[in-house]
Amino acid sequence: MTAASALSLLPDTLRRRASSKLSLKKGGGRVGFKVLAVFGEEEGGGLQKKNTWEAIFEVEDPRPRVSQSKGKFLDVNQALEVARFDIQYCDWRARQDLLTIMILHDKVVEVLNPLAREYKSVGTMKKELAQLQQDLTQAHRQVHTSEARVAAALDKLAYMETLVNDRLLQDQNTNESSSDRTALTPSTSSASQGTIKTGSHRRNLNVSGPVKSYHPSLKNFWYPVAFSSDLKDDTMIPIDCFEEPWVIFRGKDGKPGCLQNTCAHRACPLHLGSVNEGRIQCPYHGWQYSTDGKCEKMPSTRMLNVRIRSLLCFEHEGMVWIWPGDAPPMTTLPSLQPPPGFIIHAEIVMELPVEHGLLLDNLLDLAHAPFTHTSTFAKGWSVPSLVKFLTPASGFQGYWDPYPIDMEFRPPCMVLSTIGITKPGKLEGQNTRQCSTHLHQLHVCLPSSRGKTRLLYRMSLDFAPILKHVPFMHILWRHFAEKVLNEDLRLVLGQQDRMINGANIWNLPVTYDKLGVRYRLWRDALEQGAKQLPFSKQDE
């Protein structure tokens, strides 16, 4: 931001003092000035404008008015006063820098004025112009330095206010139980109250060390494991889920089934065989199993009562779901359909060498986009001075500011997002309602094993329906999805390596980490056996 826009972020008393007196032009991040040559005579000494500039930018140096703290520690009011003084000092410093530029500008006009040219040689004028150019360059550098100081002071003030709010909330809740203090402080959808309570999270959130075995409580959910379009009548889909091998196929009635991917006879992988009349046939000795796990045919031997493990398996809204847990299953399956008006354009499945929680952390974070996805969908995105995720007090949904993107985490492992977009790499509007066209995404992160994730990705659009009928378009969508994912994957794999060696990947959460932090706190509460999970509705 330029000096003018930086000053506009100051408190009202300072902004009113500067806004009416500053009329600089922005151009490519640098402050520009027009140089005017005066022709003819001027009345009253036209080159005395520097006196006017001095009057406009005259501001008292705030440093003599600062009271020195003699103590070793500052209370919250003194800390806020220090932050406010930093901004006042930056305002004074910026005014002095701009005054220098204005005076140098008048000197340039004086040099170029035809009246003054009569009394100076060309060589003298060249030397003076060269010196003035150096002075202007130095003044511009100083202005940029002042801009950085203003930005740093504003960030410091916001941080100090967050610390003060944390301290006030901590004092207010001293009589609450320790279990309640581990949960997130409820927030509202307003910008001022939507800030993550960073200090408490630093004490409570620790994700480090080798990946542990998955807790049994995490299994007691419906998990989508495949797209219906990928499961033909004569095909099988092998999957790993919570470090166990399974195979999915269609029975005689066309309904999907999920069996342990291990033959009861000699432990041969069943997915290496074939599907015959709605039964899986083992490739080793031809034993055949139905969708309920019962062995219905044993060639070359007498029939025995043999059964292998099976999971509850249903088809719902174009996806195949399983229930891998021991608890009674939920009566309904959650809906993952795109909003009305959207058409599904691509359904892609990938196997990734990363723990599913780390992948969810990445998908629930959008602030990294203008730094990570610079060659794909975020190409050309500007870097905002502040990124916020605004959300109600409970739940896992909200929207990004300043990006026009709505996002939701749906337990146990699904992320849904709607992006307002005009064309790849371009954003339009401040929220999705202001955008005319949208992209809807579904990411399902199935925990295959401690170091692997089965990712189901579905992309839908509410525009350009003809693209669905373009030949080989699915190949292009897959190429683009893999390119975006690879930009993330190299970073997440580095995180995983350092986490295994003891680094805490949630060591310093900040404001825009809110949704990822809520997922981690929800998962911790689930694995600790909490009766009521944080941020969830009563019926979830």
Coordinates of C-alpha atoms in Angstrom, one line a residue:
M1 CA 0.0 0.0 0.0
T2 CA 1.1 3.6 -0.6
A3 CA 1.5 6.2 2.1
A4 CA -1.9 7.6 1.4
S5 CA -3.6 4.2 1.8
A6 CA -1.5 3.3 4.8
L7 CA -2.6 6.5 6.6
S8 CA -6.2 5.7 5.8
L9 CA -5.9 2.7 8.1
L10 CA -5.0 5.0 11.1
P11 CA -7.5 5.9 13.8
D12 CA -10.1 8.4 12.9
T13 CA -8.4 11.4 14.7
L14 CA -5.2 10.8 12.7
R15 CA -7.0 10.0 9.4
R16 CA -9.0 13.2 9.3
R17 CA -5.9 15.2 9.9
A18 CA -4.2 13.7 6.9
S19 CA -6.9 12.7 4.3
S20 CA -7.8 16.2 3.3
K21 CA -4.2 17.3 2.9
L22 CA -2.8 14.4 0.7
S23 CA -3.5 14.1 -3.0
L24 CA -0.7 11.8 -4.2
K25 CA -1.2 9.5 -7.2
K26 CA -0.5 5.7 -7.0
G27 CA 1.3 4.0 -9.8
G28 CA 2.8 0.6 -9.7
G29 CA 3.4 0.8 -5.9
R30 CA 5.5 4.1 -6.2
V31 CA 4.6 7.6 -5.4
G32 CA 4.5 9.8 -8.5
F33 CA 4.5 13.6 -9.0
K34 CA 3.9 15.9 -11.9
V35 CA 6.7 18.5 -12.6
L36 CA 5.3 21.7 -13.9
A37 CA 7.3 24.4 -15.8
V38 CA 6.1 28.0 -15.2
F39 CA 6.1 30.2 -18.2
G40 CA 5.7 34.0 -17.9
E41 CA 5.9 36.1 -14.8
E42 CA 4.4 35.1 -11.5
E43 CA 2.9 37.5 -9.1
G44 CA 3.9 37.6 -5.5
G45 CA 6.8 35.2 -5.8
G46 CA 5.2 31.9 -7.1
L47 CA 8.1 29.8 -5.8
Q48 CA 7.2 30.3 -2.2
K49 CA 4.9 27.2 -2.1
K50 CA 7.3 25.4 0.2
N51 CA 5.9 27.6 3.0
T52 CA 2.5 26.2 2.2
W53 CA 3.8 22.6 2.3
E54 CA 5.4 23.2 5.7
A55 CA 2.1 24.5 7.0
I56 CA 0.2 21.5 5.7
F57 CA 2.6 18.8 7.0
E58 CA 3.5 20.5 10.2
V59 CA 2.9 18.0 13.0
E60 CA 4.3 18.0 16.4
D61 CA 7.0 15.3 17.1
P62 CA 5.2 12.9 19.5
R63 CA 8.4 11.5 21.1
P64 CA 8.9 14.2 23.8
R65 CA 5.3 13.4 25.0
V66 CA 5.9 9.7 25.6
S67 CA 6.1 8.7 29.3
Q68 CA 8.8 6.2 30.1
S69 CA 7.8 3.0 31.8
K70 CA 10.1 2.3 34.8
G71 CA 8.7 -1.2 35.5
K72 CA 9.9 -4.4 34.0
F73 CA 6.5 -5.4 32.6
L74 CA 3.7 -3.3 31.0
D75 CA 0.0 -3.7 31.9
V76 CA -2.5 -4.0 29.0
N77 CA -3.3 -0.3 28.9
Q78 CA 0.4 0.7 28.8
A79 CA 1.0 -1.9 26.0
L80 CA -1.8 -0.5 23.9
E81 CA -0.5 3.1 24.5
V82 CA 2.9 2.0 23.3
A83 CA 1.3 0.6 20.1
R84 CA -0.7 3.8 19.6
F85 CA 2.5 5.9 20.0
D86 CA 4.2 3.7 17.3
I87 CA 1.4 4.7 14.9
Q88 CA 1.6 8.4 15.8
Y89 CA 5.4 8.3 15.3
C90 CA 5.0 6.6 11.9
D91 CA 2.5 9.3 11.0
W92 CA 4.9 12.1 12.0
R93 CA 7.8 10.4 10.2
A94 CA 5.7 9.9 7.0
R95 CA 4.7 13.6 7.0
Q96 CA 8.3 14.7 7.3
D97 CA 9.2 12.4 4.3
L98 CA 6.4 13.8 2.2
L99 CA 7.4 17.3 3.1
T100 CA 10.9 16.6 1.9
I101 CA 9.5 15.4 -1.5
M102 CA 7.3 18.5 -1.8
I103 CA 10.1 20.9 -1.2
L104 CA 12.4 19.0 -3.7
H105 CA 9.6 19.1 -6.2
D106 CA 9.4 22.9 -5.9
K107 CA 13.2 23.1 -6.4
V108 CA 12.8 21.1 -9.6
V109 CA 10.2 23.6 -10.8
E110 CA 12.5 26.4 -10.0
V111 CA 15.3 24.8 -12.0
L112 CA 13.1 24.2 -15.0
N113 CA 11.5 27.7 -14.9
P114 CA 12.5 29.8 -17.9
L115 CA 13.0 32.8 -15.7
A116 CA 15.6 31.0 -13.6
R117 CA 17.2 29.5 -16.6
E118 CA 18.6 32.9 -17.7
Y119 CA 20.9 33.1 -14.7
K120 CA 22.3 29.6 -14.8
S121 CA 24.5 27.7 -17.3
V122 CA 23.4 24.4 -18.7
G123 CA 26.2 22.6 -16.8
T124 CA 25.0 24.1 -13.5
M125 CA 21.5 23.1 -14.3
K126 CA 22.5 19.5 -15.1
K127 CA 24.4 19.2 -11.8
E128 CA 21.5 20.6 -9.8
L129 CA 19.0 18.3 -11.6
A130 CA 21.3 15.3 -11.0
Q131 CA 21.5 16.2 -7.3
L132 CA 17.8 16.7 -7.0
Q133 CA 17.2 13.3 -8.7
Q134 CA 19.3 11.6 -6.0
D135 CA 17.5 13.5 -3.3
L136 CA 14.1 12.5 -4.7
T137 CA 15.2 8.8 -5.0
Q138 CA 16.3 8.9 -1.3
A139 CA 13.1 10.6 -0.3
H140 CA 11.1 7.9 -2.1
R141 CA 13.0 5.2 -0.3
Q142 CA 12.3 6.9 3.0
V143 CA 8.5 7.0 2.2
H144 CA 8.5 3.3 1.5
T145 CA 10.3 2.7 4.8
S146 CA 7.6 4.8 6.5
E147 CA 4.9 2.8 4.8
A148 CA 6.4 -0.4 6.2
R149 CA 6.6 1.1 9.6
V150 CA 2.9 2.1 9.5
A151 CA 2.0 -1.4 8.4
A152 CA 4.1 -3.0 11.2
A153 CA 2.6 -0.6 13.8
L154 CA -0.9 -1.5 12.7
D155 CA -0.1 -5.2 12.9
K156 CA 1.3 -4.7 16.4
L157 CA -1.8 -2.8 17.5
A158 CA -4.0 -5.6 16.2
Y159 CA -1.9 -8.2 18.0
M160 CA -1.9 -6.2 21.2
E161 CA -5.7 -5.9 21.1
T162 CA -6.0 -9.7 20.6
L163 CA -3.8 -10.2 23.7
V164 CA -5.9 -7.8 25.7
N165 CA -9.1 -9.7 24.7
D166 CA -7.5 -13.0 25.6
R167 CA -6.6 -11.6 29.1
L168 CA -10.1 -10.2 29.6
L169 CA -11.8 -13.4 28.6
Q170 CA -9.4 -15.4 30.8
D171 CA -10.2 -13.3 33.8
Q172 CA -13.9 -13.6 33.0
N173 CA -13.8 -17.4 32.9
T174 CA -11.6 -18.2 35.9
N175 CA -14.4 -20.1 37.6
E176 CA -15.0 -22.4 34.6
S177 CA -13.8 -26.0 34.6
S178 CA -10.5 -26.9 33.0
S179 CA -12.2 -29.0 30.3
D180 CA -14.2 -26.0 29.2
R181 CA -11.1 -23.9 28.9
T182 CA -9.6 -26.3 26.4
A183 CA -12.3 -25.5 23.9
L184 CA -12.3 -22.6 21.6
T185 CA -13.8 -19.4 22.8
P186 CA -17.2 -18.9 20.9
S187 CA -17.0 -16.2 18.3
T188 CA -19.5 -14.4 16.2
S189 CA -19.5 -13.6 12.5
S190 CA -18.3 -10.0 13.0
A191 CA -14.8 -9.2 12.0
S192 CA -13.9 -7.8 15.5
Q193 CA -15.0 -11.0 17.2
G194 CA -14.0 -13.5 14.6
T195 CA -10.3 -13.6 15.7
I196 CA -8.8 -16.9 16.9
K197 CA -7.7 -16.8 20.5
T198 CA -4.1 -17.5 19.6
G199 CA -2.6 -17.7 23.0
S200 CA -4.9 -20.5 24.3
H201 CA -4.3 -22.5 21.1
R202 CA -0.6 -22.4 21.5
R203 CA -1.0 -24.1 24.9
N204 CA -3.6 -26.6 23.8
L205 CA -2.9 -27.7 20.3
N206 CA 0.0 -30.0 19.7
V207 CA 0.3 -32.1 16.5
S208 CA 3.8 -33.6 16.5
G209 CA 5.7 -36.9 16.5
P210 CA 5.1 -40.1 14.6
V211 CA 1.6 -40.7 13.2
K212 CA -0.3 -42.8 15.7
S213 CA -2.8 -45.5 15.0
Y214 CA -6.3 -44.2 14.3
H215 CA -8.6 -44.1 17.3
P216 CA -11.6 -46.4 17.1
S217 CA -14.0 -43.5 17.6
L218 CA -12.9 -42.0 14.2
K219 CA -14.3 -45.2 12.5
N220 CA -17.8 -44.6 13.6
F221 CA -18.9 -42.5 10.7
W222 CA -20.2 -43.1 7.2
Y223 CA -17.3 -42.8 4.7
P224 CA -17.6 -42.2 0.9
V225 CA -15.0 -44.5 -0.7
A226 CA -15.8 -44.5 -4.4
F227 CA -17.8 -42.8 -7.1
S228 CA -20.7 -44.9 -8.4
S229 CA -19.7 -44.2 -12.0
D230 CA -16.4 -46.0 -11.4
L231 CA -18.0 -49.2 -10.1
K232 CA -19.2 -51.3 -13.0
D233 CA -21.1 -54.6 -12.8
D234 CA -18.0 -56.6 -13.7
T235 CA -15.3 -54.6 -11.9
M236 CA -13.8 -54.3 -8.4
I237 CA -12.3 -51.4 -6.5
P238 CA -9.7 -52.3 -3.9
I239 CA -9.3 -49.7 -1.1
D240 CA -7.5 -49.4 2.2
C241 CA -9.4 -47.9 5.1
F242 CA -7.9 -47.5 8.5
E243 CA -5.0 -49.7 7.6
E244 CA -7.2 -52.6 6.5
P245 CA -7.7 -53.9 2.9
W246 CA -11.2 -54.0 1.5
V247 CA -12.7 -54.6 -2.0
I248 CA -15.9 -53.1 -3.4
F249 CA -18.0 -54.8 -6.1
R250 CA -21.6 -55.1 -7.2
G251 CA -23.8 -58.1 -6.3
K252 CA -26.5 -59.9 -8.3
D253 CA -29.0 -57.2 -7.5
G254 CA -26.6 -54.5 -8.6
K255 CA -26.1 -53.1 -5.1
P256 CA -22.6 -52.5 -3.9
G257 CA -20.9 -54.6 -1.3
C258 CA -17.6 -54.3 0.7
L259 CA -15.6 -57.3 1.7
Q260 CA -12.3 -58.0 3.4
N261 CA -9.8 -58.1 0.6
T262 CA -8.4 -61.4 1.8
C263 CA -9.5 -64.9 0.9
A264 CA -10.4 -67.2 3.8
H265 CA -8.5 -70.1 2.3
R266 CA -4.9 -68.9 1.7
A267 CA -5.1 -65.1 2.3
C268 CA -4.9 -64.3 -1.4
P269 CA -6.0 -60.7 -2.4
L270 CA -9.5 -61.1 -3.8
H271 CA -9.2 -58.0 -6.1
L272 CA -6.8 -59.9 -8.3
G273 CA -9.6 -62.2 -9.2
S274 CA -12.9 -61.5 -11.1
V275 CA -16.6 -60.9 -10.6
N276 CA -18.8 -63.8 -11.7
E277 CA -22.6 -63.5 -11.5
G278 CA -22.4 -61.0 -8.7
R279 CA -19.8 -62.9 -6.7
I280 CA -16.0 -62.3 -6.2
Q281 CA -14.0 -65.3 -7.4
C282 CA -10.5 -65.8 -5.8
P283 CA -7.8 -66.1 -8.4
Y284 CA -6.0 -68.8 -6.4
H285 CA -8.5 -71.7 -6.1
G286 CA -11.8 -70.2 -7.3
W287 CA -13.6 -69.7 -4.1
Q288 CA -16.5 -67.3 -4.6
Y289 CA -18.0 -64.8 -2.1
S290 CA -21.3 -62.8 -2.2
T291 CA -21.7 -59.2 -0.9
D292 CA -22.5 -60.4 2.6
G293 CA -19.1 -62.2 2.9
K294 CA -20.5 -65.7 2.6
C295 CA -18.5 -68.2 0.5
E296 CA -21.1 -69.7 -1.9
K297 CA -18.8 -71.9 -4.0
M298 CA -15.7 -74.0 -3.4
P299 CA -14.5 -75.8 -6.5
S300 CA -12.6 -79.1 -6.1
T301 CA -13.6 -79.7 -2.5
R302 CA -16.7 -80.2 -0.3
M303 CA -18.6 -77.1 0.7
L304 CA -17.8 -75.6 4.1
N305 CA -19.5 -72.9 6.1
V306 CA -17.0 -70.1 5.5
R307 CA -17.5 -66.3 5.8
I308 CA -15.2 -63.3 5.6
R309 CA -15.7 -59.9 7.1
S310 CA -18.1 -57.5 5.3
L311 CA -19.0 -53.8 6.0
L312 CA -22.3 -52.0 5.7
C313 CA -22.3 -50.6 2.2
F314 CA -24.7 -48.2 0.5
E315 CA -25.0 -46.2 -2.6
H316 CA -26.1 -42.6 -2.1
E317 CA -26.2 -39.6 -4.4
G318 CA -23.6 -41.0 -6.8
M319 CA -21.2 -42.3 -4.2
V320 CA -20.5 -45.6 -2.5
W321 CA -20.4 -45.4 1.3
I322 CA -19.2 -47.8 4.0
W323 CA -19.4 -47.9 7.8
P324 CA -16.1 -49.2 9.2
G325 CA -16.8 -48.7 12.9
D326 CA -18.2 -51.0 15.6
A327 CA -20.9 -48.7 16.9
P328 CA -24.4 -48.8 15.5
P329 CA -24.4 -46.8 12.3
M330 CA -26.2 -43.5 11.9
T331 CA -29.6 -43.9 10.3
T332 CA -29.0 -41.3 7.5
L333 CA -26.1 -40.6 5.2
P334 CA -25.0 -36.9 4.9
S335 CA -25.6 -35.2 1.6
L336 CA -22.5 -34.1 -0.4
Q337 CA -24.4 -33.0 -3.5
P338 CA -23.5 -29.6 -5.1
P339 CA -26.0 -26.7 -4.7
P340 CA -28.9 -26.4 -7.0
G341 CA -28.0 -25.1 -10.5
F342 CA -24.6 -26.9 -10.6
I343 CA -23.6 -29.6 -13.0
I344 CA -20.9 -32.2 -12.1
H345 CA -18.0 -31.9 -14.6
A346 CA -15.3 -34.1 -13.0
E347 CA -14.9 -36.9 -10.5
I348 CA -11.3 -37.8 -9.8
V349 CA -9.7 -40.3 -7.3
M350 CA -6.1 -40.1 -6.2
E351 CA -3.9 -42.0 -3.8
L352 CA -1.6 -39.7 -1.8
P353 CA 1.4 -40.5 0.4
V354 CA 0.3 -38.3 3.3
E355 CA -1.7 -38.7 6.5
H356 CA -5.3 -37.6 6.0
G357 CA -5.3 -35.0 8.8
L358 CA -2.4 -33.1 7.3
L359 CA -4.3 -33.0 4.0
L360 CA -7.4 -31.7 5.7
D361 CA -5.3 -29.0 7.4
N362 CA -4.2 -27.9 3.9
L363 CA -7.6 -28.0 2.3
L364 CA -9.2 -25.9 5.2
D365 CA -6.6 -23.2 4.6
L366 CA -7.0 -20.7 1.8
A367 CA -4.5 -18.0 3.0
H368 CA -1.7 -20.0 1.4
A369 CA -3.2 -19.7 -2.2
P370 CA -1.4 -16.6 -3.5
F371 CA 1.9 -18.0 -2.4
T372 CA 1.6 -21.7 -3.2
H373 CA -0.7 -21.8 -6.3
T374 CA 1.0 -19.1 -8.3
S375 CA 1.0 -21.2 -11.5
T376 CA -2.6 -22.5 -11.3
F377 CA -5.9 -21.1 -10.0
A378 CA -4.4 -18.3 -7.8
K379 CA -2.2 -16.9 -10.6
G380 CA -2.4 -13.2 -10.5
W381 CA -4.1 -13.0 -7.1
S382 CA -3.0 -10.1 -5.0
V383 CA -1.7 -10.6 -1.4
P384 CA -4.1 -8.9 1.0
S385 CA -2.9 -7.1 4.1
L386 CA -5.2 -9.2 6.3
V387 CA -7.0 -12.5 5.7
K388 CA -9.9 -13.6 7.9
F389 CA -12.2 -16.6 8.1
L390 CA -15.6 -15.5 9.5
T391 CA -17.8 -18.2 11.1
P392 CA -20.6 -18.5 13.6
A393 CA -19.9 -19.6 17.2
S394 CA -20.7 -23.2 16.4
G395 CA -20.2 -25.2 13.3
F396 CA -17.5 -25.7 10.7
Q397 CA -18.7 -23.4 7.9
G398 CA -18.0 -19.8 7.1
Y399 CA -16.5 -17.5 4.4
W400 CA -13.2 -16.0 3.6
D401 CA -12.5 -12.3 3.6
P402 CA -11.4 -10.8 1.2
Y403 CA -11.8 -13.9 -1.1
P404 CA -15.3 -14.6 -2.5
I405 CA -15.2 -18.2 -1.2
D406 CA -17.6 -20.1 1.1
M407 CA -16.1 -23.2 2.9
E408 CA -17.3 -26.0 5.2
F409 CA -15.8 -28.9 7.0
R410 CA -18.2 -31.8 7.3
P411 CA -17.1 -34.6 9.7
P412 CA -15.4 -36.8 9.6
C413 CA -13.3 -36.0 6.5
M414 CA -15.1 -33.9 3.9
V415 CA -14.4 -30.3 2.7
L416 CA -16.9 -28.4 0.6
S417 CA -16.2 -25.0 -1.0
T418 CA -17.9 -22.7 -3.4
I419 CA -15.7 -20.2 -5.3
G420 CA -17.0 -17.1 -7.0
I421 CA -15.0 -16.9 -10.3
T422 CA -15.2 -15.5 -13.8
K423 CA -12.4 -17.4 -15.4
P424 CA -9.4 -19.4 -14.1
G425 CA -7.0 -17.2 -12.1
K426 CA -9.5 -14.3 -11.7
L427 CA -11.7 -13.3 -8.8
E428 CA -14.7 -11.1 -8.9
G429 CA -16.5 -9.5 -6.0
Q430 CA -16.0 -9.6 -2.3
N431 CA -18.4 -12.6 -1.6
T432 CA -19.9 -15.4 -3.6
R433 CA -23.3 -13.6 -3.9
Q434 CA -21.7 -10.8 -5.8
C435 CA -20.3 -13.2 -8.4
S436 CA -22.1 -14.4 -11.5
T437 CA -20.4 -17.7 -12.0
H438 CA -19.2 -20.3 -9.5
L439 CA -17.0 -23.4 -9.0
H440 CA -18.1 -25.9 -6.4
Q441 CA -15.6 -28.5 -5.0
L442 CA -15.8 -31.6 -2.8
H443 CA -12.8 -33.1 -1.3
V444 CA -13.1 -36.4 0.6
C445 CA -9.9 -37.5 2.6
L446 CA -10.3 -41.2 3.4
P447 CA -7.8 -42.3 6.0
S448 CA -6.2 -45.3 4.1
S449 CA -3.3 -45.8 6.6
R450 CA -1.1 -43.7 8.8
G451 CA 0.8 -42.5 5.8
K452 CA -1.7 -42.7 2.9
T453 CA -4.9 -40.9 2.0
R454 CA -7.5 -41.8 -0.7
L455 CA -8.7 -38.5 -2.1
L456 CA -12.1 -38.3 -3.8
Y457 CA -12.4 -35.0 -5.7
R458 CA -15.6 -33.7 -7.4
M459 CA -15.8 -30.5 -9.4
S460 CA -19.1 -28.8 -10.4
L461 CA -19.9 -25.6 -12.3
D462 CA -23.0 -23.4 -12.6
F463 CA -21.9 -22.2 -16.1
A464 CA -20.6 -23.5 -19.4
P465 CA -22.6 -26.8 -19.4
I466 CA -21.3 -27.6 -22.9
L467 CA -17.9 -28.4 -21.4
K468 CA -19.3 -31.6 -20.0
H469 CA -19.8 -32.9 -23.5
V470 CA -16.4 -31.9 -24.9
P471 CA -14.4 -35.1 -25.8
F472 CA -11.5 -35.8 -23.5
M473 CA -12.4 -32.9 -21.2
H474 CA -12.1 -35.2 -18.2
I475 CA -8.4 -35.7 -19.0
L476 CA -7.8 -31.9 -18.9
W477 CA -9.7 -31.6 -15.6
R478 CA -7.6 -34.4 -14.1
H479 CA -4.4 -32.8 -15.3
F480 CA -5.4 -29.4 -13.8
A481 CA -6.4 -31.1 -10.5
E482 CA -3.2 -33.0 -10.2
K483 CA -1.2 -29.8 -11.0
V484 CA -2.9 -27.9 -8.2
L485 CA -2.6 -30.8 -5.8
N486 CA 1.2 -31.3 -6.5
E487 CA 1.7 -27.6 -5.5
D488 CA 0.3 -28.5 -2.1
L489 CA 1.7 -32.0 -1.8
R490 CA 5.4 -31.0 -1.8
L491 CA 4.7 -28.7 1.1
V492 CA 2.5 -31.1 3.1
L493 CA 5.1 -33.9 2.7
G494 CA 7.7 -31.6 4.1
Q495 CA 5.4 -30.9 7.0
Q496 CA 4.8 -34.6 7.6
D497 CA 8.6 -35.3 7.6
R498 CA 9.2 -32.6 10.2
M499 CA 6.2 -33.6 12.3
I500 CA 7.4 -37.2 12.5
N501 CA 10.8 -35.8 13.8
G502 CA 9.1 -33.9 16.6
A503 CA 8.0 -30.5 15.1
N504 CA 4.6 -29.2 16.1
I505 CA 2.8 -28.3 12.9
W506 CA 0.3 -26.2 14.9
N507 CA 2.8 -24.3 17.0
L508 CA 1.7 -20.8 16.1
P509 CA -1.9 -20.5 14.8
V510 CA -3.1 -17.1 13.7
T511 CA -6.4 -15.5 12.7
Y512 CA -6.9 -17.2 9.3
D513 CA -6.2 -20.7 10.8
K514 CA -9.6 -20.8 12.5
L515 CA -11.3 -23.6 10.5
G516 CA -8.2 -25.8 10.6
V517 CA -7.9 -25.3 14.4
R518 CA -11.5 -26.1 14.9
Y519 CA -11.1 -29.4 13.0
R520 CA -8.1 -30.3 15.2
L521 CA -9.9 -29.5 18.4
W522 CA -12.9 -31.5 17.2
R523 CA -10.7 -34.5 16.4
D524 CA -8.9 -34.3 19.8
A525 CA -12.2 -34.2 21.6
L526 CA -13.5 -37.2 19.6
E527 CA -10.4 -39.3 20.4
Q528 CA -10.6 -38.3 24.1
G529 CA -14.2 -39.6 24.3
A530 CA -16.0 -36.3 24.9
K531 CA -19.7 -36.6 25.2
Q532 CA -20.4 -33.4 23.3
L533 CA -18.0 -32.5 20.5
P534 CA -17.0 -28.8 20.1
F535 CA -18.6 -26.8 17.3
S536 CA -21.0 -29.5 16.4
K537 CA -24.8 -29.4 16.5
Q538 CA -26.6 -31.6 19.0
D539 CA -27.9 -33.9 16.4
E540 CA -24.5 -34.5 14.8

